């Protein structure tokens, strides 16, 4: 390091060479190398999400585009085989669909069936979640393993097992209840009830595990204080746990709505394609019948688009509720 004489002026003193390994940037001002640029901070999350967005684009965007495209054309078996040219119908398929009384009956049945499934799933899942907090370790483990077994069972397998349980000739349920050769799939409401039981059986583990995790996160002092004040278990659940678990309950409710609204496998397997004379049709099975049984692919695509819009509206409501809860917190 060069020594500067004491008599040197200020202009000379500032020319002292810098420490080794550091050089003054050109332009006269020194900038920190650790301060990222604004555009880097804003684009970094998108760089991490890019691979997932590419995969989702290939698996979702293109099929949805084709679904919407087919719904605007006349697309039947004749067009698939190339016997007749494809003609543009615009909103003609949707007009035909909305003018069909069967579509509105199926839509109403789908909404009511999904609502019953969601309410029953939440009731069973929440009740068992509370039960898990009040039993010992071994019964808790057995209940958790049984629930996860139901959750992991494929829908086709679970539906077949439930049909065997309620079989009018060999099923044990009719023998225990003394119903003889009663057929659960013959009547409209009994068939819907049977499917509802199977849907709840394979759906409640998700609600149970999620709500149980939320209850375990609640401070024990809060529950002890409510018990000391003389609150019953129902009052503790309604006035203490429910407000604290509202974000979790919102998540499981919206997801249950989406899952139960688009039920297909259970209805198709357990009612043999929609029941007698289509009495147990839901929108997914109705779209399948129109597209593949009747070869009206354009009508089936239109039903799929309507379902997509309904579920999209439910998802937007879900996101809005989550955002509002985040602002309140």
PDB file of C-alpha atoms in Angstrom:
ATOM      1  CA  UNK A   1       0.000   0.000   0.000  1.00  0.00           C
ATOM      2  CA  UNK A   2       1.514   3.386  -1.089  1.00  0.00           C
ATOM      3  CA  UNK A   3       2.152   5.827   1.750  1.00  0.00           C
ATOM      4  CA  UNK A   4       0.849   9.363   1.345  1.00  0.00           C
ATOM      5  CA  UNK A   5       2.873  12.200   2.867  1.00  0.00           C
ATOM      6  CA  UNK A   6       1.270  14.158   5.668  1.00  0.00           C
ATOM      7  CA  UNK A   7       1.610  17.366   3.697  1.00  0.00           C
ATOM      8  CA  UNK A   8      -0.362  16.025   0.791  1.00  0.00           C
ATOM      9  CA  UNK A   9      -3.615  17.718  -0.026  1.00  0.00           C
ATOM     10  CA  UNK A  10      -7.073  16.299   0.105  1.00  0.00           C
ATOM     11  CA  UNK A  11      -7.052  15.613  -3.595  1.00  0.00           C
ATOM     12  CA  UNK A  12      -3.900  13.530  -3.214  1.00  0.00           C
ATOM     13  CA  UNK A  13      -5.090  11.664  -0.160  1.00  0.00           C
ATOM     14  CA  UNK A  14      -8.169  10.306  -1.900  1.00  0.00           C
ATOM     15  CA  UNK A  15      -5.965   8.593  -4.485  1.00  0.00           C
ATOM     16  CA  UNK A  16      -4.862   5.927  -2.027  1.00  0.00           C
ATOM     17  CA  UNK A  17      -5.113   2.560  -3.787  1.00  0.00           C
ATOM     18  CA  UNK A  18      -7.974   0.473  -2.598  1.00  0.00           C
ATOM     19  CA  UNK A  19      -7.709  -2.742  -0.657  1.00  0.00           C
ATOM     20  CA  UNK A  20      -6.699  -5.786  -2.624  1.00  0.00           C
ATOM     21  CA  UNK A  21      -9.612  -7.599  -4.281  1.00  0.00           C
ATOM     22  CA  UNK A  22     -11.905  -4.576  -4.553  1.00  0.00           C
ATOM     23  CA  UNK A  23     -12.229  -2.318  -7.561  1.00  0.00           C
ATOM     24  CA  UNK A  24     -14.317   0.776  -7.858  1.00  0.00           C
ATOM     25  CA  UNK A  25     -17.140   0.306 -10.398  1.00  0.00           C
ATOM     26  CA  UNK A  26     -17.141   2.558 -13.364  1.00  0.00           C
ATOM     27  CA  UNK A  27     -19.516   5.435 -13.171  1.00  0.00           C
ATOM     28  CA  UNK A  28     -18.394   6.693  -9.782  1.00  0.00           C
ATOM     29  CA  UNK A  29     -21.041   5.001  -7.572  1.00  0.00           C
ATOM     30  CA  UNK A  30     -20.804   1.698  -5.762  1.00  0.00           C
ATOM     31  CA  UNK A  31     -23.820  -0.699  -5.895  1.00  0.00           C
ATOM     32  CA  UNK A  32     -24.482  -3.709  -3.751  1.00  0.00           C
ATOM     33  CA  UNK A  33     -24.214  -7.009  -5.598  1.00  0.00           C
ATOM     34  CA  UNK A  34     -26.608  -8.690  -3.136  1.00  0.00           C
ATOM     35  CA  UNK A  35     -29.570  -6.454  -3.908  1.00  0.00           C
ATOM     36  CA  UNK A  36     -31.629  -8.263  -6.572  1.00  0.00           C
ATOM     37  CA  UNK A  37     -33.289  -6.287  -9.286  1.00  0.00           C
ATOM     38  CA  UNK A  38     -37.075  -5.760  -9.089  1.00  0.00           C
ATOM     39  CA  UNK A  39     -37.748  -7.748 -12.240  1.00  0.00           C
ATOM     40  CA  UNK A  40     -35.813 -10.678 -10.767  1.00  0.00           C
ATOM     41  CA  UNK A  41     -37.876 -10.696  -7.609  1.00  0.00           C
ATOM     42  CA  UNK A  42     -41.135 -10.634  -9.560  1.00  0.00           C
ATOM     43  CA  UNK A  43     -40.196 -13.320 -12.081  1.00  0.00           C
ATOM     44  CA  UNK A  44     -38.477 -15.829  -9.816  1.00  0.00           C
ATOM     45  CA  UNK A  45     -41.731 -17.547  -8.681  1.00  0.00           C
ATOM     46  CA  UNK A  46     -42.768 -18.028 -12.310  1.00  0.00           C
ATOM     47  CA  UNK A  47     -39.447 -19.706 -13.056  1.00  0.00           C
ATOM     48  CA  UNK A  48     -40.147 -22.268 -10.330  1.00  0.00           C
ATOM     49  CA  UNK A  49     -43.706 -22.767 -11.549  1.00  0.00           C
ATOM     50  CA  UNK A  50     -42.782 -23.058 -15.234  1.00  0.00           C
ATOM     51  CA  UNK A  51     -42.288 -26.883 -15.332  1.00  0.00           C
ATOM     52  CA  UNK A  52     -45.607 -27.494 -13.574  1.00  0.00           C
ATOM     53  CA  UNK A  53     -47.393 -25.008 -15.823  1.00  0.00           C
ATOM     54  CA  UNK A  54     -46.040 -26.768 -18.914  1.00  0.00           C
ATOM     55  CA  UNK A  55     -47.281 -30.157 -17.671  1.00  0.00           C
ATOM     56  CA  UNK A  56     -50.684 -28.760 -16.657  1.00  0.00           C
ATOM     57  CA  UNK A  57     -50.970 -26.985 -19.991  1.00  0.00           C
ATOM     58  CA  UNK A  58     -50.485 -30.235 -21.858  1.00  0.00           C
ATOM     59  CA  UNK A  59     -52.813 -32.241 -19.629  1.00  0.00           C
ATOM     60  CA  UNK A  60     -55.581 -29.666 -19.105  1.00  0.00           C
ATOM     61  CA  UNK A  61     -55.503 -26.734 -21.500  1.00  0.00           C
ATOM     62  CA  UNK A  62     -55.458 -28.698 -24.744  1.00  0.00           C
ATOM     63  CA  UNK A  63     -58.214 -31.188 -23.737  1.00  0.00           C
ATOM     64  CA  UNK A  64     -60.388 -28.294 -22.509  1.00  0.00           C
ATOM     65  CA  UNK A  65     -59.783 -26.487 -25.794  1.00  0.00           C
ATOM     66  CA  UNK A  66     -60.831 -29.561 -27.776  1.00  0.00           C
ATOM     67  CA  UNK A  67     -63.874 -30.046 -25.538  1.00  0.00           C
ATOM     68  CA  UNK A  68     -65.051 -26.489 -26.136  1.00  0.00           C
ATOM     69  CA  UNK A  69     -64.280 -26.710 -29.863  1.00  0.00           C
ATOM     70  CA  UNK A  70     -66.313 -29.885 -30.404  1.00  0.00           C
ATOM     71  CA  UNK A  71     -69.263 -28.364 -28.533  1.00  0.00           C
ATOM     72  CA  UNK A  72     -69.645 -25.747 -31.296  1.00  0.00           C
ATOM     73  CA  UNK A  73     -69.775 -28.260 -34.166  1.00  0.00           C
ATOM     74  CA  UNK A  74     -72.036 -31.019 -35.369  1.00  0.00           C
ATOM     75  CA  UNK A  75     -69.948 -33.974 -34.311  1.00  0.00           C
ATOM     76  CA  UNK A  76     -71.522 -37.432 -34.440  1.00  0.00           C
ATOM     77  CA  UNK A  77     -70.382 -40.879 -35.517  1.00  0.00           C
ATOM     78  CA  UNK A  78     -70.833 -39.837 -39.144  1.00  0.00           C
ATOM     79  CA  UNK A  79     -68.312 -37.029 -38.731  1.00  0.00           C
ATOM     80  CA  UNK A  80     -65.912 -39.252 -36.769  1.00  0.00           C
ATOM     81  CA  UNK A  81     -65.861 -41.846 -39.566  1.00  0.00           C
ATOM     82  CA  UNK A  82     -65.511 -39.132 -42.223  1.00  0.00           C
ATOM     83  CA  UNK A  83     -68.829 -39.940 -43.927  1.00  0.00           C
ATOM     84  CA  UNK A  84     -70.179 -36.399 -43.540  1.00  0.00           C
ATOM     85  CA  UNK A  85     -68.362 -33.069 -43.260  1.00  0.00           C
ATOM     86  CA  UNK A  86     -68.187 -31.308 -39.919  1.00  0.00           C
ATOM     87  CA  UNK A  87     -70.564 -28.338 -39.769  1.00  0.00           C
ATOM     88  CA  UNK A  88     -70.358 -25.358 -37.443  1.00  0.00           C
ATOM     89  CA  UNK A  89     -73.434 -24.999 -35.220  1.00  0.00           C
ATOM     90  CA  UNK A  90     -72.365 -22.180 -32.953  1.00  0.00           C
ATOM     91  CA  UNK A  91     -74.568 -22.235 -29.859  1.00  0.00           C
ATOM     92  CA  UNK A  92     -76.938 -24.736 -31.426  1.00  0.00           C
ATOM     93  CA  UNK A  93     -75.783 -27.606 -29.229  1.00  0.00           C
ATOM     94  CA  UNK A  94     -76.249 -25.510 -26.103  1.00  0.00           C
ATOM     95  CA  UNK A  95     -79.691 -24.396 -27.282  1.00  0.00           C
ATOM     96  CA  UNK A  96     -80.682 -28.012 -27.857  1.00  0.00           C
ATOM     97  CA  UNK A  97     -79.277 -29.002 -24.492  1.00  0.00           C
ATOM     98  CA  UNK A  98     -81.014 -26.247 -22.509  1.00  0.00           C
ATOM     99  CA  UNK A  99     -84.327 -26.925 -24.252  1.00  0.00           C
ATOM    100  CA  UNK A 100     -84.234 -30.587 -23.157  1.00  0.00           C
ATOM    101  CA  UNK A 101     -86.248 -31.150 -19.987  1.00  0.00           C
ATOM    102  CA  UNK A 102     -84.192 -34.226 -19.119  1.00  0.00           C
ATOM    103  CA  UNK A 103     -81.062 -32.093 -18.818  1.00  0.00           C
ATOM    104  CA  UNK A 104     -82.659 -29.894 -16.160  1.00  0.00           C
ATOM    105  CA  UNK A 105     -83.956 -32.936 -14.285  1.00  0.00           C
ATOM    106  CA  UNK A 106     -80.492 -34.483 -14.304  1.00  0.00           C
ATOM    107  CA  UNK A 107     -78.912 -31.175 -13.242  1.00  0.00           C
ATOM    108  CA  UNK A 108     -81.325 -30.874 -10.306  1.00  0.00           C
ATOM    109  CA  UNK A 109     -80.708 -34.491  -9.288  1.00  0.00           C
ATOM    110  CA  UNK A 110     -76.949 -33.916  -9.492  1.00  0.00           C
ATOM    111  CA  UNK A 111     -77.094 -30.813  -7.282  1.00  0.00           C
ATOM    112  CA  UNK A 112     -79.291 -32.488  -4.657  1.00  0.00           C
ATOM    113  CA  UNK A 113     -77.251 -35.686  -4.664  1.00  0.00           C
ATOM    114  CA  UNK A 114     -73.963 -33.767  -4.361  1.00  0.00           C
ATOM    115  CA  UNK A 115     -75.370 -31.650  -1.521  1.00  0.00           C
ATOM    116  CA  UNK A 116     -76.474 -34.757   0.384  1.00  0.00           C
ATOM    117  CA  UNK A 117     -73.077 -36.403  -0.146  1.00  0.00           C
ATOM    118  CA  UNK A 118     -71.183 -33.306   1.024  1.00  0.00           C
ATOM    119  CA  UNK A 119     -73.338 -32.847   4.142  1.00  0.00           C
ATOM    120  CA  UNK A 120     -73.081 -36.537   5.080  1.00  0.00           C
ATOM    121  CA  UNK A 121     -69.330 -36.672   4.432  1.00  0.00           C
ATOM    122  CA  UNK A 122     -68.691 -33.594   6.578  1.00  0.00           C
ATOM    123  CA  UNK A 123     -70.898 -34.902   9.392  1.00  0.00           C
ATOM    124  CA  UNK A 124     -69.216 -38.335   9.493  1.00  0.00           C
ATOM    125  CA  UNK A 125     -65.707 -36.966   9.030  1.00  0.00           C
ATOM    126  CA  UNK A 126     -66.026 -34.280  11.720  1.00  0.00           C
ATOM    127  CA  UNK A 127     -67.667 -36.683  14.196  1.00  0.00           C
ATOM    128  CA  UNK A 128     -64.872 -39.229  13.764  1.00  0.00           C
ATOM    129  CA  UNK A 129     -62.239 -36.487  13.985  1.00  0.00           C
ATOM    130  CA  UNK A 130     -63.599 -35.494  17.396  1.00  0.00           C
ATOM    131  CA  UNK A 131     -63.712 -39.175  18.359  1.00  0.00           C
ATOM    132  CA  UNK A 132     -60.022 -39.540  17.511  1.00  0.00           C
ATOM    133  CA  UNK A 133     -59.180 -36.862  20.071  1.00  0.00           C
ATOM    134  CA  UNK A 134     -61.023 -38.728  22.847  1.00  0.00           C
ATOM    135  CA  UNK A 135     -59.778 -42.298  22.432  1.00  0.00           C
ATOM    136  CA  UNK A 136     -56.500 -43.965  23.364  1.00  0.00           C
ATOM    137  CA  UNK A 137     -53.582 -44.529  21.035  1.00  0.00           C
ATOM    138  CA  UNK A 138     -54.415 -48.101  19.951  1.00  0.00           C
ATOM    139  CA  UNK A 139     -58.094 -47.478  19.012  1.00  0.00           C
ATOM    140  CA  UNK A 140     -56.991 -44.272  17.292  1.00  0.00           C
ATOM    141  CA  UNK A 141     -54.447 -46.178  15.232  1.00  0.00           C
ATOM    142  CA  UNK A 142     -56.994 -48.842  14.253  1.00  0.00           C
ATOM    143  CA  UNK A 143     -59.544 -46.223  13.201  1.00  0.00           C
ATOM    144  CA  UNK A 144     -56.948 -44.301  11.206  1.00  0.00           C
ATOM    145  CA  UNK A 145     -55.762 -47.428   9.386  1.00  0.00           C
ATOM    146  CA  UNK A 146     -59.329 -48.488   8.584  1.00  0.00           C
ATOM    147  CA  UNK A 147     -60.161 -45.024   7.277  1.00  0.00           C
ATOM    148  CA  UNK A 148     -57.044 -44.866   5.134  1.00  0.00           C
ATOM    149  CA  UNK A 149     -57.905 -48.303   3.772  1.00  0.00           C
ATOM    150  CA  UNK A 150     -61.272 -46.994   2.635  1.00  0.00           C
ATOM    151  CA  UNK A 151     -59.586 -43.918   1.174  1.00  0.00           C
ATOM    152  CA  UNK A 152     -57.083 -46.021  -0.796  1.00  0.00           C
ATOM    153  CA  UNK A 153     -59.678 -48.431  -2.222  1.00  0.00           C
ATOM    154  CA  UNK A 154     -60.329 -47.827  -5.953  1.00  0.00           C
ATOM    155  CA  UNK A 155     -63.817 -46.575  -6.769  1.00  0.00           C
ATOM    156  CA  UNK A 156     -64.663 -49.570  -8.963  1.00  0.00           C
ATOM    157  CA  UNK A 157     -63.597 -52.035  -6.261  1.00  0.00           C
ATOM    158  CA  UNK A 158     -65.459 -50.181  -3.511  1.00  0.00           C
ATOM    159  CA  UNK A 159     -68.628 -49.984  -5.602  1.00  0.00           C
ATOM    160  CA  UNK A 160     -68.510 -53.704  -6.370  1.00  0.00           C
ATOM    161  CA  UNK A 161     -68.027 -54.579  -2.696  1.00  0.00           C
ATOM    162  CA  UNK A 162     -70.989 -52.428  -1.671  1.00  0.00           C
ATOM    163  CA  UNK A 163     -73.151 -54.093  -4.319  1.00  0.00           C
ATOM    164  CA  UNK A 164     -72.235 -57.482  -2.858  1.00  0.00           C
ATOM    165  CA  UNK A 165     -73.039 -56.295   0.666  1.00  0.00           C
ATOM    166  CA  UNK A 166     -76.506 -55.129  -0.416  1.00  0.00           C
ATOM    167  CA  UNK A 167     -77.176 -57.939  -2.874  1.00  0.00           C
ATOM    168  CA  UNK A 168     -80.825 -59.097  -2.572  1.00  0.00           C
ATOM    169  CA  UNK A 169     -79.893 -62.789  -2.706  1.00  0.00           C
ATOM    170  CA  UNK A 170     -76.490 -63.161  -1.047  1.00  0.00           C
ATOM    171  CA  UNK A 171     -75.855 -59.838   0.685  1.00  0.00           C
ATOM    172  CA  UNK A 172     -75.537 -59.847   4.497  1.00  0.00           C
ATOM    173  CA  UNK A 173     -77.235 -56.467   4.943  1.00  0.00           C
ATOM    174  CA  UNK A 174     -80.695 -57.693   3.917  1.00  0.00           C
ATOM    175  CA  UNK A 175     -80.357 -60.704   6.205  1.00  0.00           C
ATOM    176  CA  UNK A 176     -79.379 -58.587   9.190  1.00  0.00           C
ATOM    177  CA  UNK A 177     -82.168 -56.070   8.544  1.00  0.00           C
ATOM    178  CA  UNK A 178     -84.706 -58.778   7.695  1.00  0.00           C
ATOM    179  CA  UNK A 179     -85.523 -57.281   4.279  1.00  0.00           C
ATOM    180  CA  UNK A 180     -85.584 -60.575   2.397  1.00  0.00           C
ATOM    181  CA  UNK A 181     -84.880 -60.157  -1.327  1.00  0.00           C
ATOM    182  CA  UNK A 182     -85.311 -56.382  -1.367  1.00  0.00           C
ATOM    183  CA  UNK A 183     -83.406 -54.806  -4.278  1.00  0.00           C
ATOM    184  CA  UNK A 184     -81.723 -51.536  -3.320  1.00  0.00           C
ATOM    185  CA  UNK A 185     -80.944 -50.611  -6.921  1.00  0.00           C
ATOM    186  CA  UNK A 186     -84.525 -51.009  -8.173  1.00  0.00           C
ATOM    187  CA  UNK A 187     -86.011 -47.904  -6.612  1.00  0.00           C
ATOM    188  CA  UNK A 188     -84.733 -44.457  -7.465  1.00  0.00           C
ATOM    189  CA  UNK A 189     -84.237 -43.142  -3.941  1.00  0.00           C
ATOM    190  CA  UNK A 190     -82.910 -46.396  -2.503  1.00  0.00           C
ATOM    191  CA  UNK A 191     -80.354 -46.581  -5.327  1.00  0.00           C
ATOM    192  CA  UNK A 192     -79.259 -43.000  -4.683  1.00  0.00           C
ATOM    193  CA  UNK A 193     -79.030 -43.825  -0.974  1.00  0.00           C
ATOM    194  CA  UNK A 194     -76.844 -46.842  -1.668  1.00  0.00           C
ATOM    195  CA  UNK A 195     -74.507 -44.792  -3.861  1.00  0.00           C
ATOM    196  CA  UNK A 196     -74.441 -42.030  -1.246  1.00  0.00           C
ATOM    197  CA  UNK A 197     -73.307 -44.492   1.418  1.00  0.00           C
ATOM    198  CA  UNK A 198     -70.468 -45.683  -0.789  1.00  0.00           C
ATOM    199  CA  UNK A 199     -69.401 -42.125  -1.657  1.00  0.00           C
ATOM    200  CA  UNK A 200     -69.369 -41.142   2.020  1.00  0.00           C
ATOM    201  CA  UNK A 201     -67.440 -44.316   2.905  1.00  0.00           C
ATOM    202  CA  UNK A 202     -64.630 -43.504   0.466  1.00  0.00           C
ATOM    203  CA  UNK A 203     -64.639 -39.713   1.113  1.00  0.00           C
ATOM    204  CA  UNK A 204     -64.886 -39.245   4.888  1.00  0.00           C
ATOM    205  CA  UNK A 205     -61.210 -40.190   5.611  1.00  0.00           C
ATOM    206  CA  UNK A 206     -59.992 -36.990   3.937  1.00  0.00           C
ATOM    207  CA  UNK A 207     -62.315 -34.871   6.071  1.00  0.00           C
ATOM    208  CA  UNK A 208     -61.524 -36.851   9.231  1.00  0.00           C
ATOM    209  CA  UNK A 209     -57.736 -36.596   8.915  1.00  0.00           C
ATOM    210  CA  UNK A 210     -57.805 -32.906   7.925  1.00  0.00           C
ATOM    211  CA  UNK A 211     -60.167 -31.839  10.704  1.00  0.00           C
ATOM    212  CA  UNK A 212     -58.326 -33.992  13.256  1.00  0.00           C
ATOM    213  CA  UNK A 213     -55.068 -32.228  12.374  1.00  0.00           C
ATOM    214  CA  UNK A 214     -56.824 -28.890  12.826  1.00  0.00           C
ATOM    215  CA  UNK A 215     -58.217 -29.873  16.220  1.00  0.00           C
ATOM    216  CA  UNK A 216     -54.787 -30.990  17.406  1.00  0.00           C
ATOM    217  CA  UNK A 217     -53.461 -27.544  16.517  1.00  0.00           C
ATOM    218  CA  UNK A 218     -56.002 -25.814  18.784  1.00  0.00           C
ATOM    219  CA  UNK A 219     -54.424 -24.864  22.148  1.00  0.00           C
ATOM    220  CA  UNK A 220     -55.534 -27.211  24.911  1.00  0.00           C
ATOM    221  CA  UNK A 221     -56.061 -24.306  27.292  1.00  0.00           C
ATOM    222  CA  UNK A 222     -58.934 -23.049  25.152  1.00  0.00           C
ATOM    223  CA  UNK A 223     -60.788 -26.373  25.319  1.00  0.00           C
ATOM    224  CA  UNK A 224     -60.097 -26.733  29.040  1.00  0.00           C
ATOM    225  CA  UNK A 225     -61.460 -23.253  29.697  1.00  0.00           C
ATOM    226  CA  UNK A 226     -64.643 -24.046  27.760  1.00  0.00           C
ATOM    227  CA  UNK A 227     -65.087 -27.303  29.702  1.00  0.00           C
ATOM    228  CA  UNK A 228     -64.575 -25.532  33.030  1.00  0.00           C
ATOM    229  CA  UNK A 229     -67.262 -23.034  32.050  1.00  0.00           C
ATOM    230  CA  UNK A 230     -69.708 -25.939  31.764  1.00  0.00           C
ATOM    231  CA  UNK A 231     -69.927 -26.125  27.965  1.00  0.00           C
ATOM    232  CA  UNK A 232     -71.077 -29.438  26.532  1.00  0.00           C
ATOM    233  CA  UNK A 233     -69.176 -31.229  23.790  1.00  0.00           C
ATOM    234  CA  UNK A 234     -71.640 -30.004  21.186  1.00  0.00           C
ATOM    235  CA  UNK A 235     -71.346 -26.436  22.489  1.00  0.00           C
ATOM    236  CA  UNK A 236     -67.542 -26.642  22.430  1.00  0.00           C
ATOM    237  CA  UNK A 237     -67.647 -27.838  18.826  1.00  0.00           C
ATOM    238  CA  UNK A 238     -70.174 -25.221  17.713  1.00  0.00           C
ATOM    239  CA  UNK A 239     -68.883 -22.183  19.618  1.00  0.00           C
ATOM    240  CA  UNK A 240     -65.156 -22.871  20.028  1.00  0.00           C
ATOM    241  CA  UNK A 241     -63.819 -25.318  17.466  1.00  0.00           C
ATOM    242  CA  UNK A 242     -65.923 -24.378  14.448  1.00  0.00           C
ATOM    243  CA  UNK A 243     -64.840 -20.690  14.360  1.00  0.00           C
ATOM    244  CA  UNK A 244     -61.192 -21.687  14.805  1.00  0.00           C
ATOM    245  CA  UNK A 245     -61.420 -24.427  12.162  1.00  0.00           C
ATOM    246  CA  UNK A 246     -63.319 -22.327   9.629  1.00  0.00           C
ATOM    247  CA  UNK A 247     -60.440 -22.175   7.078  1.00  0.00           C
ATOM    248  CA  UNK A 248     -60.010 -25.952   7.209  1.00  0.00           C
ATOM    249  CA  UNK A 249     -63.748 -26.583   7.015  1.00  0.00           C
ATOM    250  CA  UNK A 250     -63.949 -24.272   4.005  1.00  0.00           C
ATOM    251  CA  UNK A 251     -61.247 -26.234   2.204  1.00  0.00           C
ATOM    252  CA  UNK A 252     -62.783 -29.660   2.829  1.00  0.00           C
ATOM    253  CA  UNK A 253     -66.278 -28.401   1.949  1.00  0.00           C
ATOM    254  CA  UNK A 254     -65.309 -26.917  -1.414  1.00  0.00           C
ATOM    255  CA  UNK A 255     -63.198 -29.911  -2.350  1.00  0.00           C
ATOM    256  CA  UNK A 256     -66.025 -32.256  -1.386  1.00  0.00           C
ATOM    257  CA  UNK A 257     -68.413 -30.242  -3.544  1.00  0.00           C
ATOM    258  CA  UNK A 258     -66.086 -30.569  -6.533  1.00  0.00           C
ATOM    259  CA  UNK A 259     -65.552 -34.306  -6.003  1.00  0.00           C
ATOM    260  CA  UNK A 260     -69.196 -35.184  -5.359  1.00  0.00           C
ATOM    261  CA  UNK A 261     -70.577 -33.019  -8.158  1.00  0.00           C
ATOM    262  CA  UNK A 262     -68.624 -35.002 -10.753  1.00  0.00           C
ATOM    263  CA  UNK A 263     -69.262 -38.501  -9.396  1.00  0.00           C
ATOM    264  CA  UNK A 264     -69.228 -41.021 -12.222  1.00  0.00           C
ATOM    265  CA  UNK A 265     -67.802 -44.409 -11.291  1.00  0.00           C
ATOM    266  CA  UNK A 266     -70.078 -45.146  -8.322  1.00  0.00           C
ATOM    267  CA  UNK A 267     -73.259 -44.229 -10.202  1.00  0.00           C
ATOM    268  CA  UNK A 268     -72.240 -46.057 -13.354  1.00  0.00           C
ATOM    269  CA  UNK A 269     -71.181 -49.264 -11.605  1.00  0.00           C
ATOM    270  CA  UNK A 270     -73.817 -49.487  -8.881  1.00  0.00           C
ATOM    271  CA  UNK A 271     -76.847 -48.485 -10.987  1.00  0.00           C
ATOM    272  CA  UNK A 272     -75.694 -50.210 -14.184  1.00  0.00           C
ATOM    273  CA  UNK A 273     -75.239 -47.022 -16.185  1.00  0.00           C
ATOM    274  CA  UNK A 274     -77.798 -44.698 -14.606  1.00  0.00           C
ATOM    275  CA  UNK A 275     -80.578 -46.876 -13.226  1.00  0.00           C
ATOM    276  CA  UNK A 276     -83.831 -48.084 -14.722  1.00  0.00           C
ATOM    277  CA  UNK A 277     -84.974 -45.687 -17.474  1.00  0.00           C
ATOM    278  CA  UNK A 278     -82.242 -43.268 -16.424  1.00  0.00           C
ATOM    279  CA  UNK A 279     -83.771 -42.580 -13.009  1.00  0.00           C
ATOM    280  CA  UNK A 280     -80.354 -42.304 -11.341  1.00  0.00           C
ATOM    281  CA  UNK A 281     -78.553 -40.192 -13.909  1.00  0.00           C
ATOM    282  CA  UNK A 282     -76.105 -37.467 -12.871  1.00  0.00           C
ATOM    283  CA  UNK A 283     -74.401 -35.020 -15.229  1.00  0.00           C
ATOM    284  CA  UNK A 284     -71.226 -37.039 -15.706  1.00  0.00           C
ATOM    285  CA  UNK A 285     -73.109 -40.229 -16.577  1.00  0.00           C
ATOM    286  CA  UNK A 286     -75.563 -38.239 -18.719  1.00  0.00           C
ATOM    287  CA  UNK A 287     -72.658 -36.739 -20.696  1.00  0.00           C
ATOM    288  CA  UNK A 288     -71.168 -40.215 -21.154  1.00  0.00           C
ATOM    289  CA  UNK A 289     -74.458 -41.580 -22.474  1.00  0.00           C
ATOM    290  CA  UNK A 290     -74.897 -38.718 -24.918  1.00  0.00           C
ATOM    291  CA  UNK A 291     -71.330 -38.867 -26.180  1.00  0.00           C
ATOM    292  CA  UNK A 292     -70.622 -42.605 -26.380  1.00  0.00           C
ATOM    293  CA  UNK A 293     -73.941 -44.441 -26.146  1.00  0.00           C
ATOM    294  CA  UNK A 294     -75.816 -42.112 -28.528  1.00  0.00           C
ATOM    295  CA  UNK A 295     -72.727 -40.963 -30.487  1.00  0.00           C
ATOM    296  CA  UNK A 296     -73.722 -37.316 -29.915  1.00  0.00           C
ATOM    297  CA  UNK A 297     -70.207 -36.185 -29.131  1.00  0.00           C
ATOM    298  CA  UNK A 298     -71.046 -32.512 -29.529  1.00  0.00           C
ATOM    299  CA  UNK A 299     -73.865 -32.710 -26.962  1.00  0.00           C
ATOM    300  CA  UNK A 300     -71.639 -34.635 -24.581  1.00  0.00           C
ATOM    301  CA  UNK A 301     -68.979 -31.954 -24.979  1.00  0.00           C
ATOM    302  CA  UNK A 302     -71.542 -29.227 -24.292  1.00  0.00           C
ATOM    303  CA  UNK A 303     -72.522 -30.961 -21.039  1.00  0.00           C
ATOM    304  CA  UNK A 304     -68.846 -31.160 -20.125  1.00  0.00           C
ATOM    305  CA  UNK A 305     -68.413 -27.425 -20.731  1.00  0.00           C
ATOM    306  CA  UNK A 306     -71.439 -26.646 -18.547  1.00  0.00           C
ATOM    307  CA  UNK A 307     -69.993 -28.787 -15.748  1.00  0.00           C
ATOM    308  CA  UNK A 308     -66.643 -27.066 -16.141  1.00  0.00           C
ATOM    309  CA  UNK A 309     -68.232 -23.626 -15.798  1.00  0.00           C
ATOM    310  CA  UNK A 310     -70.199 -24.685 -12.714  1.00  0.00           C
ATOM    311  CA  UNK A 311     -67.109 -26.112 -11.013  1.00  0.00           C
ATOM    312  CA  UNK A 312     -65.095 -23.061 -12.034  1.00  0.00           C
ATOM    313  CA  UNK A 313     -67.668 -20.840 -10.333  1.00  0.00           C
ATOM    314  CA  UNK A 314     -67.428 -22.989  -7.186  1.00  0.00           C
ATOM    315  CA  UNK A 315     -63.626 -22.736  -7.296  1.00  0.00           C
ATOM    316  CA  UNK A 316     -63.747 -18.944  -7.627  1.00  0.00           C
ATOM    317  CA  UNK A 317     -66.039 -18.760  -4.603  1.00  0.00           C
ATOM    318  CA  UNK A 318     -63.566 -20.965  -2.746  1.00  0.00           C
ATOM    319  CA  UNK A 319     -60.634 -18.707  -3.629  1.00  0.00           C
ATOM    320  CA  UNK A 320     -62.570 -15.621  -2.638  1.00  0.00           C
ATOM    321  CA  UNK A 321     -63.427 -17.118   0.737  1.00  0.00           C
ATOM    322  CA  UNK A 322     -59.799 -18.036   1.323  1.00  0.00           C
ATOM    323  CA  UNK A 323     -58.665 -14.535   0.429  1.00  0.00           C
ATOM    324  CA  UNK A 324     -61.232 -12.980   2.737  1.00  0.00           C
ATOM    325  CA  UNK A 325     -60.189 -15.256   5.603  1.00  0.00           C
ATOM    326  CA  UNK A 326     -56.551 -14.376   4.978  1.00  0.00           C
ATOM    327  CA  UNK A 327     -57.367 -10.678   5.212  1.00  0.00           C
ATOM    328  CA  UNK A 328     -59.264 -11.237   8.463  1.00  0.00           C
ATOM    329  CA  UNK A 329     -56.306 -13.105   9.938  1.00  0.00           C
TER     330      UNK A 329
END
